[in-house]
Amino acid sequence: MSTPPPFQEIPDMHPPVSRRTTTVTALVRAVTLTLLMACALVGLRADPAAAADGDVTWTVRTAANGYGDDRSSFSYAVNPGGRIKDAMVVANHGKKPLTLAVYAADGFTTGTGQLDLVTKDKKSVAVGSWVRADHATVVVRPGRSAEVPFQIAVPGNASPGDYVGGVLTSLRQSDDAQGINVDRRLGIRVKLRVSGELKPRLAVEDLRVDYTGTANPFGTGDATVTYTIHNTGNAILSARQTVFTTGPFGWWRTDAGTVPAPPELLPGEHWKVKVPVHGVTPGIRMTATVNLVPLLTDASGSTTSLKPVLVTAGTWTVPWSLLLLVVLLVTAAVGGVLLVRRGRARRTLREDARVRDAVAQALNSKKREVG
């Protein structure tokens, strides 16, 4: 698994008690800034990190102990009801003492594919509730480091599978210019695999294909394939995915090309995918196929490909411009045949009339001669 970026600033939604917003403009500005900052990515790693504005003056890393000396994150295999003791090291690189809050939170995948942690005001139900630091705060003197022990108590009824969260250090600072509190966080990812039957599964849901044709009767069109990847199992999974379209009887296959892999999805998570397919031959009926190969990564970093998931959906791709051209050609051909037949009929009628006139004249002449 790749090492994500460090935690970044996450603003608190509540203004400081000592400051009241007195105008609607100030309130709107503060709320807008808070929402924008709340969307900032919160990474998870053990490497030193510093904010761009220099306000984050501390780093976090895993402690060196029986679990390892140079770990990028906390990762454990544990039985239901099991307990783990470990520690995080906090280093103060600033010139003032730091008093940091220490807590844990559950993880989730953001819409941009990054791992984030729920904010402190939201309830954690897994890692965030199982991990407890020995102390709720830690004071670190300038230029010094402090070890923060914590314990993990997995409930006896915990379901087998993967769980992800993080251990966080947090410093709340007031932004007087904007009238909000900003919660600056740094932390380290915690991954637990609770023993029991591992059921890694991905599903492709809500598959849909749309087709856009062209005015050129001999041209090709474009398709858009949309679907949702759903982690229905109990293990963290990524995937390889391919998308292609075919016409009737599997003819005219068109590949979408390289489709980016989804992020590692936690159990229960969804990921929406939209894939364009260019150069599709309109063959009355088109079928879109999604081939999804789940990828399971073990503790050593080795990746295993699981049984592919194959899902199809169809749509109509009627080449209207080509059909119109065919109709016009057929109409012209039929019209031409009718005109030829009509001309022949008219010539036949004229010839018959000429013959009748000639016969009548001959009979009249003979009558005059007899008379």
mmCIF file of C-alpha atoms in Angstrom:
data_model
loop_
_atom_site.group_PDB
_atom_site.id
_atom_site.type_symbol
_atom_site.label_atom_id
_atom_site.label_comp_id
_atom_site.label_asym_id
_atom_site.label_seq_id
_atom_site.Cartn_x
_atom_site.Cartn_y
_atom_site.Cartn_z
ATOM 1 C CA MET A 1 0.000 0.000 0.000
ATOM 2 C CA SER A 2 1.326 3.448 -0.865
ATOM 3 C CA THR A 3 2.083 5.949 1.879
ATOM 4 C CA PRO A 4 -0.562 8.711 1.907
ATOM 5 C CA PRO A 5 0.220 12.392 2.507
ATOM 6 C CA PRO A 6 0.295 13.914 5.999
ATOM 7 C CA PHE A 7 -2.747 15.138 7.842
ATOM 8 C CA GLN A 8 -3.616 18.705 6.961
ATOM 9 C CA GLU A 9 -5.666 21.407 8.606
ATOM 10 C CA ILE A 10 -9.305 20.692 9.396
ATOM 11 C CA PRO A 11 -11.324 23.683 10.577
ATOM 12 C CA ASP A 12 -13.742 23.537 13.475
ATOM 13 C CA MET A 13 -17.266 24.568 12.537
ATOM 14 C CA HIS A 14 -17.862 26.550 15.732
ATOM 15 C CA PRO A 15 -16.678 30.185 16.161
ATOM 16 C CA PRO A 16 -14.741 31.062 19.331
ATOM 17 C CA VAL A 17 -16.895 32.049 22.313
ATOM 18 C CA SER A 18 -15.163 35.390 22.719
ATOM 19 C CA ARG A 19 -15.924 36.576 19.174
ATOM 20 C CA ARG A 20 -19.417 37.214 17.713
ATOM 21 C CA THR A 21 -20.172 37.933 14.100
ATOM 22 C CA THR A 22 -22.158 41.112 13.895
ATOM 23 C CA THR A 23 -22.947 41.340 10.186
ATOM 24 C CA VAL A 24 -24.412 38.980 7.616
ATOM 25 C CA THR A 25 -21.398 39.524 5.344
ATOM 26 C CA ALA A 26 -18.947 38.403 8.002
ATOM 27 C CA LEU A 27 -21.061 35.339 8.802
ATOM 28 C CA VAL A 28 -21.285 34.264 5.160
ATOM 29 C CA ARG A 29 -17.538 34.765 4.722
ATOM 30 C CA ALA A 30 -16.739 32.719 7.805
ATOM 31 C CA VAL A 31 -19.074 29.852 6.891
ATOM 32 C CA THR A 32 -17.754 29.769 3.321
ATOM 33 C CA LEU A 33 -14.147 29.630 4.467
ATOM 34 C CA THR A 34 -14.982 26.921 6.979
ATOM 35 C CA LEU A 35 -16.649 24.736 4.362
ATOM 36 C CA LEU A 36 -13.747 25.179 1.959
ATOM 37 C CA MET A 37 -11.215 24.276 4.603
ATOM 38 C CA ALA A 38 -13.303 21.314 5.711
ATOM 39 C CA CYS A 39 -12.810 19.869 2.245
ATOM 40 C CA ALA A 40 -9.011 19.888 2.642
ATOM 41 C CA LEU A 41 -7.483 16.445 2.388
ATOM 42 C CA VAL A 42 -6.327 14.754 5.549
ATOM 43 C CA GLY A 43 -3.522 12.307 4.812
ATOM 44 C CA LEU A 44 -2.106 9.569 6.954
ATOM 45 C CA ARG A 45 1.576 8.905 7.331
ATOM 46 C CA ALA A 46 4.345 8.816 9.876
ATOM 47 C CA ASP A 47 6.845 11.093 8.125
ATOM 48 C CA PRO A 48 7.539 14.635 9.413
ATOM 49 C CA ALA A 49 5.124 17.231 8.045
ATOM 50 C CA ALA A 50 4.798 20.999 8.206
ATOM 51 C CA ALA A 51 2.059 23.339 7.055
ATOM 52 C CA ALA A 52 2.772 25.790 4.261
ATOM 53 C CA ASP A 53 2.185 28.730 6.578
ATOM 54 C CA GLY A 54 4.518 27.306 9.221
ATOM 55 C CA ASP A 55 1.805 27.015 11.899
ATOM 56 C CA VAL A 56 2.275 23.247 12.266
ATOM 57 C CA THR A 57 5.595 22.932 14.031
ATOM 58 C CA TRP A 58 5.440 19.316 15.143
ATOM 59 C CA THR A 59 5.827 15.880 13.542
ATOM 60 C CA VAL A 60 4.587 12.404 14.420
ATOM 61 C CA ARG A 61 6.081 8.966 13.857
ATOM 62 C CA THR A 62 5.667 5.412 15.075
ATOM 63 C CA ALA A 63 7.608 4.392 18.166
ATOM 64 C CA ALA A 64 10.430 1.871 17.830
ATOM 65 C CA ASN A 65 9.462 -1.281 19.717
ATOM 66 C CA GLY A 66 8.699 -4.950 19.210
ATOM 67 C CA TYR A 67 6.406 -4.129 16.273
ATOM 68 C CA GLY A 68 9.278 -2.552 14.320
ATOM 69 C CA ASP A 69 11.748 0.315 14.208
ATOM 70 C CA ASP A 70 10.773 2.097 10.992
ATOM 71 C CA ARG A 71 7.067 1.682 10.325
ATOM 72 C CA SER A 72 5.111 3.963 8.015
ATOM 73 C CA SER A 73 1.858 3.240 9.866
ATOM 74 C CA PHE A 74 0.319 1.070 12.565
ATOM 75 C CA SER A 75 -0.856 -2.275 11.185
ATOM 76 C CA TYR A 76 -1.993 -5.277 13.219
ATOM 77 C CA ALA A 77 -3.621 -8.681 12.890
ATOM 78 C CA VAL A 78 -5.753 -9.261 15.961
ATOM 79 C CA ASN A 79 -8.369 -11.664 17.259
ATOM 80 C CA PRO A 80 -11.813 -10.538 18.416
ATOM 81 C CA GLY A 81 -11.442 -9.490 22.028
ATOM 82 C CA GLY A 82 -7.704 -8.942 21.584
ATOM 83 C CA ARG A 83 -5.683 -6.057 23.040
ATOM 84 C CA ILE A 84 -2.666 -4.218 21.646
ATOM 85 C CA LYS A 85 -0.293 -1.705 23.237
ATOM 86 C CA ASP A 86 1.802 0.614 21.098
ATOM 87 C CA ALA A 87 3.010 4.230 21.036
ATOM 88 C CA MET A 88 3.396 7.271 18.821
ATOM 89 C CA VAL A 89 6.259 9.778 19.089
ATOM 90 C CA VAL A 90 5.543 13.516 18.835
ATOM 91 C CA ALA A 91 8.423 15.933 18.164
ATOM 92 C CA ASN A 92 8.184 19.721 18.707
ATOM 93 C CA HIS A 93 10.299 21.628 16.161
ATOM 94 C CA GLY A 94 9.031 25.033 17.244
ATOM 95 C CA LYS A 95 10.264 27.542 19.792
ATOM 96 C CA LYS A 96 7.291 27.306 22.160
ATOM 97 C CA PRO A 97 5.846 24.468 24.211
ATOM 98 C CA LEU A 98 2.981 22.623 22.536
ATOM 99 C CA THR A 99 -0.105 21.217 24.200
ATOM 100 C CA LEU A 100 -1.753 18.792 21.791
ATOM 101 C CA ALA A 101 -4.972 16.830 22.044
ATOM 102 C CA VAL A 102 -4.633 13.117 21.310
ATOM 103 C CA TYR A 103 -7.523 10.985 20.059
ATOM 104 C CA ALA A 104 -8.466 8.372 17.457
ATOM 105 C CA ALA A 105 -10.994 8.440 14.602
ATOM 106 C CA ASP A 106 -12.473 6.145 11.961
ATOM 107 C CA GLY A 107 -11.231 6.381 8.384
ATOM 108 C CA PHE A 108 -13.102 6.795 5.097
ATOM 109 C CA THR A 109 -12.294 7.362 1.417
ATOM 110 C CA THR A 110 -12.995 10.853 0.086
ATOM 111 C CA GLY A 111 -14.474 11.697 -3.298
ATOM 112 C CA THR A 112 -10.938 12.335 -4.579
ATOM 113 C CA GLY A 113 -9.777 8.860 -3.560
ATOM 114 C CA GLN A 114 -7.779 9.894 -0.487
ATOM 115 C CA LEU A 115 -8.023 8.337 2.968
ATOM 116 C CA ASP A 116 -9.427 10.785 5.515
ATOM 117 C CA LEU A 117 -10.561 10.638 9.133
ATOM 118 C CA VAL A 118 -13.877 11.746 10.536
ATOM 119 C CA THR A 119 -13.762 14.949 12.566
ATOM 120 C CA LYS A 120 -13.848 14.862 16.341
ATOM 121 C CA ASP A 121 -17.482 15.951 16.512
ATOM 122 C CA LYS A 122 -18.573 12.833 14.564
ATOM 123 C CA LYS A 123 -18.981 9.477 16.258
ATOM 124 C CA SER A 124 -16.510 6.703 15.457
ATOM 125 C CA VAL A 125 -17.799 3.136 15.657
ATOM 126 C CA ALA A 126 -14.690 1.051 14.894
ATOM 127 C CA VAL A 127 -10.988 1.983 15.147
ATOM 128 C CA GLY A 128 -11.843 5.418 16.499
ATOM 129 C CA SER A 129 -13.728 3.880 19.425
ATOM 130 C CA TRP A 130 -11.345 0.964 20.001
ATOM 131 C CA VAL A 131 -8.139 3.033 20.268
ATOM 132 C CA ARG A 132 -7.511 4.953 23.481
ATOM 133 C CA ALA A 133 -4.427 7.048 24.245
ATOM 134 C CA ASP A 134 -3.125 6.848 27.804
ATOM 135 C CA HIS A 135 -3.580 10.621 28.074
ATOM 136 C CA ALA A 136 -6.027 12.915 26.283
ATOM 137 C CA THR A 137 -3.310 15.578 25.868
ATOM 138 C CA VAL A 138 0.454 15.701 25.568
ATOM 139 C CA VAL A 139 2.802 18.610 26.342
ATOM 140 C CA VAL A 140 5.989 18.715 24.267
ATOM 141 C CA ARG A 141 8.770 21.195 25.057
ATOM 142 C CA PRO A 142 10.614 23.034 22.244
ATOM 143 C CA GLY A 143 13.157 20.838 20.486
ATOM 144 C CA ARG A 144 12.053 17.759 22.408
ATOM 145 C CA SER A 145 10.030 14.609 21.694
ATOM 146 C CA ALA A 146 7.400 12.834 23.742
ATOM 147 C CA GLU A 147 6.122 9.279 23.473
ATOM 148 C CA VAL A 148 2.347 8.878 23.513
ATOM 149 C CA PRO A 149 1.295 5.318 24.494
ATOM 150 C CA PHE A 150 -2.087 4.015 23.382
ATOM 151 C CA GLN A 151 -4.073 0.811 23.616
ATOM 152 C CA ILE A 152 -6.385 -0.956 21.202
ATOM 153 C CA ALA A 153 -9.199 -3.043 22.660
ATOM 154 C CA VAL A 154 -11.065 -4.994 19.971
ATOM 155 C CA PRO A 155 -14.563 -6.055 21.062
ATOM 156 C CA GLY A 156 -15.176 -9.771 21.408
ATOM 157 C CA ASN A 157 -18.054 -9.576 18.921
ATOM 158 C CA ALA A 158 -16.075 -7.660 16.260
ATOM 159 C CA SER A 159 -16.751 -9.020 12.764
ATOM 160 C CA PRO A 160 -13.785 -10.427 10.794
ATOM 161 C CA GLY A 161 -12.187 -8.192 8.206
ATOM 162 C CA ASP A 162 -10.314 -4.916 7.697
ATOM 163 C CA TYR A 163 -10.768 -1.714 9.679
ATOM 164 C CA VAL A 164 -8.946 1.587 9.136
ATOM 165 C CA GLY A 165 -8.647 4.703 11.254
ATOM 166 C CA GLY A 166 -5.928 6.832 12.757
ATOM 167 C CA VAL A 167 -4.321 8.181 15.922
ATOM 168 C CA LEU A 168 -4.317 11.970 15.838
ATOM 169 C CA THR A 169 -2.594 14.899 17.462
ATOM 170 C CA SER A 170 -4.530 18.138 17.243
ATOM 171 C CA LEU A 171 -3.917 21.822 17.947
ATOM 172 C CA ARG A 172 -6.858 24.211 17.907
ATOM 173 C CA GLN A 173 -5.961 27.746 16.908
ATOM 174 C CA SER A 174 -8.156 30.813 16.575
ATOM 175 C CA ASP A 175 -8.188 32.726 13.291
ATOM 176 C CA ASP A 176 -9.200 36.203 14.407
ATOM 177 C CA ALA A 177 -9.254 37.531 10.848
ATOM 178 C CA GLN A 178 -11.994 35.094 9.846
ATOM 179 C CA GLY A 179 -13.645 34.533 13.210
ATOM 180 C CA ILE A 180 -13.299 30.739 13.258
ATOM 181 C CA ASN A 181 -11.330 28.071 15.083
ATOM 182 C CA VAL A 182 -8.981 25.950 12.972
ATOM 183 C CA ASP A 183 -8.168 22.422 14.109
ATOM 184 C CA ARG A 184 -4.707 21.505 12.806
ATOM 185 C CA ARG A 185 -4.181 17.735 12.832
ATOM 186 C CA LEU A 186 -1.318 15.352 12.275
ATOM 187 C CA GLY A 187 -1.673 11.625 12.730
ATOM 188 C CA ILE A 188 -0.766 8.102 11.720
ATOM 189 C CA ARG A 189 -2.935 5.510 10.033
ATOM 190 C CA VAL A 190 -4.097 2.472 12.010
ATOM 191 C CA LYS A 191 -5.128 -0.663 10.094
ATOM 192 C CA LEU A 192 -6.601 -3.668 11.839
ATOM 193 C CA ARG A 193 -7.372 -7.057 10.335
ATOM 194 C CA VAL A 194 -9.643 -8.936 12.722
ATOM 195 C CA SER A 195 -9.178 -12.681 12.350
ATOM 196 C CA GLY A 196 -11.902 -14.882 10.906
ATOM 197 C CA GLU A 197 -13.150 -15.663 7.422
ATOM 198 C CA LEU A 198 -11.974 -13.000 4.968
ATOM 199 C CA LYS A 199 -14.548 -12.337 2.229
ATOM 200 C CA PRO A 200 -13.075 -9.941 -0.342
ATOM 201 C CA ARG A 201 -15.785 -8.975 -2.844
ATOM 202 C CA LEU A 202 -16.479 -6.132 -5.233
ATOM 203 C CA ALA A 203 -19.732 -5.563 -7.116
ATOM 204 C CA VAL A 204 -20.526 -3.454 -10.169
ATOM 205 C CA GLU A 205 -23.844 -1.690 -9.640
ATOM 206 C CA ASP A 206 -26.062 0.727 -11.582
ATOM 207 C CA LEU A 207 -24.309 0.034 -14.903
ATOM 208 C CA ARG A 208 -25.608 2.321 -17.652
ATOM 209 C CA VAL A 209 -24.484 3.130 -21.189
ATOM 210 C CA ASP A 210 -25.497 6.186 -23.232
ATOM 211 C CA TYR A 211 -24.796 6.691 -26.932
ATOM 212 C CA THR A 212 -24.363 9.887 -28.952
ATOM 213 C CA GLY A 213 -24.446 9.476 -32.727
ATOM 214 C CA THR A 214 -23.169 11.609 -35.598
ATOM 215 C CA ALA A 215 -24.764 13.318 -38.596
ATOM 216 C CA ASN A 216 -22.303 11.538 -40.885
ATOM 217 C CA PRO A 217 -24.199 8.463 -42.170
ATOM 218 C CA PHE A 218 -20.919 6.527 -42.408
ATOM 219 C CA GLY A 219 -19.358 7.910 -39.205
ATOM 220 C CA THR A 220 -18.985 6.513 -35.689
ATOM 221 C CA GLY A 221 -20.386 7.815 -32.418
ATOM 222 C CA ASP A 222 -19.402 8.031 -28.758
ATOM 223 C CA ALA A 223 -20.622 6.086 -25.743
ATOM 224 C CA THR A 224 -20.467 6.936 -22.048
ATOM 225 C CA VAL A 225 -20.413 4.050 -19.581
ATOM 226 C CA THR A 226 -21.224 4.835 -15.941
ATOM 227 C CA TYR A 227 -21.349 2.486 -12.962
ATOM 228 C CA THR A 228 -20.627 2.204 -9.244
ATOM 229 C CA ILE A 229 -18.032 -0.071 -7.650
ATOM 230 C CA HIS A 230 -19.289 -1.337 -4.290
ATOM 231 C CA ASN A 231 -17.061 -3.111 -1.778
ATOM 232 C CA THR A 232 -19.537 -5.686 -0.507
ATOM 233 C CA GLY A 233 -16.938 -7.772 1.319
ATOM 234 C CA ASN A 234 -14.973 -7.304 4.544
ATOM 235 C CA ALA A 235 -11.495 -6.581 3.115
ATOM 236 C CA ILE A 236 -9.880 -3.449 1.686
ATOM 237 C CA LEU A 237 -9.785 -3.782 -2.105
ATOM 238 C CA SER A 238 -8.679 -1.944 -5.217
ATOM 239 C CA ALA A 239 -9.190 -3.210 -8.768
ATOM 240 C CA ARG A 240 -8.131 -3.303 -12.398
ATOM 241 C CA GLN A 241 -10.938 -2.428 -14.752
ATOM 242 C CA THR A 242 -11.508 -2.596 -18.488
ATOM 243 C CA VAL A 243 -14.497 -1.337 -20.451
ATOM 244 C CA PHE A 244 -15.497 -2.079 -24.053
ATOM 245 C CA THR A 245 -18.551 -2.032 -26.315
ATOM 246 C CA THR A 246 -19.730 -4.457 -28.970
ATOM 247 C CA GLY A 247 -22.462 -4.562 -31.597
ATOM 248 C CA PRO A 248 -24.803 -7.467 -32.411
ATOM 249 C CA PHE A 249 -23.195 -10.936 -32.249
ATOM 250 C CA GLY A 250 -20.083 -9.388 -30.652
ATOM 251 C CA TRP A 251 -19.154 -7.475 -33.810
ATOM 252 C CA TRP A 252 -17.424 -4.080 -33.911
ATOM 253 C CA ARG A 253 -15.716 -4.248 -30.524
ATOM 254 C CA THR A 254 -14.444 -0.863 -29.297
ATOM 255 C CA ASP A 255 -12.167 -0.629 -26.235
ATOM 256 C CA ALA A 256 -12.258 2.346 -23.892
ATOM 257 C CA GLY A 257 -8.489 2.270 -23.450
ATOM 258 C CA THR A 258 -6.817 2.606 -20.072
ATOM 259 C CA VAL A 259 -9.317 3.058 -17.243
ATOM 260 C CA PRO A 260 -7.729 4.428 -14.008
ATOM 261 C CA ALA A 261 -7.839 2.048 -11.058
ATOM 262 C CA PRO A 262 -10.192 3.011 -8.236
ATOM 263 C CA PRO A 263 -8.687 3.833 -4.831
ATOM 264 C CA GLU A 264 -8.502 1.200 -2.139
ATOM 265 C CA LEU A 265 -12.072 0.965 -0.909
ATOM 266 C CA LEU A 266 -12.901 0.123 2.676
ATOM 267 C CA PRO A 267 -15.614 -2.470 3.325
ATOM 268 C CA GLY A 268 -19.018 -1.021 2.479
ATOM 269 C CA GLU A 269 -17.708 1.933 0.455
ATOM 270 C CA HIS A 270 -18.814 2.980 -3.060
ATOM 271 C CA TRP A 271 -16.861 4.537 -5.936
ATOM 272 C CA LYS A 272 -18.543 6.070 -8.992
ATOM 273 C CA VAL A 273 -16.905 5.550 -12.401
ATOM 274 C CA LYS A 274 -17.553 7.311 -15.723
ATOM 275 C CA VAL A 275 -15.780 6.006 -18.831
ATOM 276 C CA PRO A 276 -15.966 7.530 -22.348
ATOM 277 C CA VAL A 277 -15.725 5.170 -25.327
ATOM 278 C CA HIS A 278 -14.955 6.847 -28.673
ATOM 279 C CA GLY A 279 -15.376 5.530 -32.199
ATOM 280 C CA VAL A 280 -18.372 3.280 -31.570
ATOM 281 C CA THR A 281 -19.922 1.788 -34.710
ATOM 282 C CA PRO A 282 -23.721 2.190 -34.605
ATOM 283 C CA GLY A 283 -25.134 -1.295 -35.130
ATOM 284 C CA ILE A 284 -28.763 -0.877 -34.014
ATOM 285 C CA ARG A 285 -28.014 -2.427 -30.603
ATOM 286 C CA MET A 286 -24.848 -1.946 -28.510
ATOM 287 C CA THR A 287 -23.644 -3.793 -25.407
ATOM 288 C CA ALA A 288 -21.226 -2.273 -22.873
ATOM 289 C CA THR A 289 -19.108 -4.654 -20.799
ATOM 290 C CA VAL A 290 -17.267 -3.879 -17.558
ATOM 291 C CA ASN A 291 -14.555 -6.344 -16.506
ATOM 292 C CA LEU A 292 -13.484 -5.687 -12.912
ATOM 293 C CA VAL A 293 -10.597 -7.624 -11.327
ATOM 294 C CA PRO A 294 -10.478 -7.090 -7.517
ATOM 295 C CA LEU A 295 -7.000 -6.678 -6.022
ATOM 296 C CA LEU A 296 -6.254 -7.779 -2.449
ATOM 297 C CA THR A 297 -3.069 -6.564 -0.751
ATOM 298 C CA ASP A 298 -1.696 -8.529 2.213
ATOM 299 C CA ALA A 299 0.386 -7.295 5.131
ATOM 300 C CA SER A 300 3.656 -7.839 3.227
ATOM 301 C CA GLY A 301 2.509 -5.623 0.356
ATOM 302 C CA SER A 302 1.913 -8.469 -2.111
ATOM 303 C CA THR A 303 -1.150 -8.071 -4.329
ATOM 304 C CA THR A 304 -3.409 -10.954 -5.359
ATOM 305 C CA SER A 305 -5.864 -10.822 -8.258
ATOM 306 C CA LEU A 306 -9.278 -12.266 -7.428
ATOM 307 C CA LYS A 307 -12.005 -13.685 -9.665
ATOM 308 C CA PRO A 308 -13.113 -11.071 -12.237
ATOM 309 C CA VAL A 309 -16.536 -9.461 -12.062
ATOM 310 C CA LEU A 310 -18.164 -9.213 -15.511
ATOM 311 C CA VAL A 311 -21.279 -7.063 -15.983
ATOM 312 C CA THR A 312 -23.043 -5.928 -19.184
ATOM 313 C CA ALA A 313 -25.715 -3.410 -20.169
ATOM 314 C CA GLY A 314 -27.172 -2.458 -23.546
ATOM 315 C CA THR A 315 -28.673 0.465 -25.420
ATOM 316 C CA TRP A 316 -29.948 1.292 -28.887
ATOM 317 C CA THR A 317 -27.524 2.775 -31.427
ATOM 318 C CA VAL A 318 -29.768 3.305 -34.430
ATOM 319 C CA PRO A 319 -27.827 5.083 -37.248
ATOM 320 C CA TRP A 320 -30.661 7.450 -38.133
ATOM 321 C CA SER A 321 -28.727 9.423 -40.734
ATOM 322 C CA LEU A 322 -27.715 6.227 -42.532
ATOM 323 C CA LEU A 323 -31.277 4.925 -42.382
ATOM 324 C CA LEU A 324 -32.543 8.218 -43.781
ATOM 325 C CA LEU A 325 -30.046 7.969 -46.632
ATOM 326 C CA VAL A 326 -31.149 4.400 -47.339
ATOM 327 C CA VAL A 327 -34.802 5.455 -47.304
ATOM 328 C CA LEU A 328 -34.055 8.280 -49.751
ATOM 329 C CA LEU A 329 -32.147 5.935 -52.068
ATOM 330 C CA VAL A 330 -34.889 3.308 -51.954
ATOM 331 C CA THR A 331 -37.523 5.976 -52.553
ATOM 332 C CA ALA A 332 -35.556 7.311 -55.518
ATOM 333 C CA ALA A 333 -35.138 3.796 -56.934
ATOM 334 C CA VAL A 334 -38.821 2.949 -56.535
ATOM 335 C CA GLY A 335 -39.781 6.293 -58.026
ATOM 336 C CA GLY A 336 -37.501 5.676 -60.989
ATOM 337 C CA VAL A 337 -39.046 2.253 -61.623
ATOM 338 C CA LEU A 338 -42.550 3.698 -61.415
ATOM 339 C CA LEU A 339 -41.656 6.483 -63.840
ATOM 340 C CA VAL A 340 -40.225 3.997 -66.347
ATOM 341 C CA ARG A 341 -43.325 1.810 -66.114
ATOM 342 C CA ARG A 342 -45.585 4.811 -66.463
ATOM 343 C CA GLY A 343 -43.646 5.946 -69.545
ATOM 344 C CA ARG A 344 -43.944 2.513 -71.097
ATOM 345 C CA ALA A 345 -47.669 2.451 -70.387
ATOM 346 C CA ARG A 346 -48.134 5.839 -72.001
ATOM 347 C CA ARG A 347 -46.183 4.768 -75.104
ATOM 348 C CA THR A 348 -48.276 1.613 -75.322
ATOM 349 C CA LEU A 349 -51.479 3.621 -75.113
ATOM 350 C CA ARG A 350 -50.297 6.014 -77.814
ATOM 351 C CA GLU A 351 -49.297 3.120 -80.072
ATOM 352 C CA ASP A 352 -52.659 1.422 -79.567
ATOM 353 C CA ALA A 353 -54.477 4.657 -80.380
ATOM 354 C CA ARG A 354 -52.358 5.138 -83.541
ATOM 355 C CA VAL A 355 -53.160 1.610 -84.670
ATOM 356 C CA ARG A 356 -56.867 2.099 -84.079
ATOM 357 C CA ASP A 357 -56.817 5.382 -86.004
ATOM 358 C CA ALA A 358 -54.976 3.745 -88.924
ATOM 359 C CA VAL A 359 -57.478 0.860 -89.054
ATOM 360 C CA ALA A 360 -60.410 3.252 -88.920
ATOM 361 C CA GLN A 361 -58.997 5.339 -91.760
ATOM 362 C CA ALA A 362 -58.414 2.241 -93.886
ATOM 363 C CA LEU A 363 -61.990 1.049 -93.383
ATOM 364 C CA ASN A 364 -63.397 4.474 -94.239
ATOM 365 C CA SER A 365 -61.351 4.600 -97.434
ATOM 366 C CA LYS A 366 -62.594 1.148 -98.511
ATOM 367 C CA LYS A 367 -66.219 2.147 -97.895
ATOM 368 C CA ARG A 368 -65.877 5.196 -100.130
ATOM 369 C CA GLU A 369 -64.378 3.080 -102.913
ATOM 370 C CA VAL A 370 -67.266 0.537 -102.746
ATOM 371 C CA GLY A 371 -69.870 3.281 -102.693
#
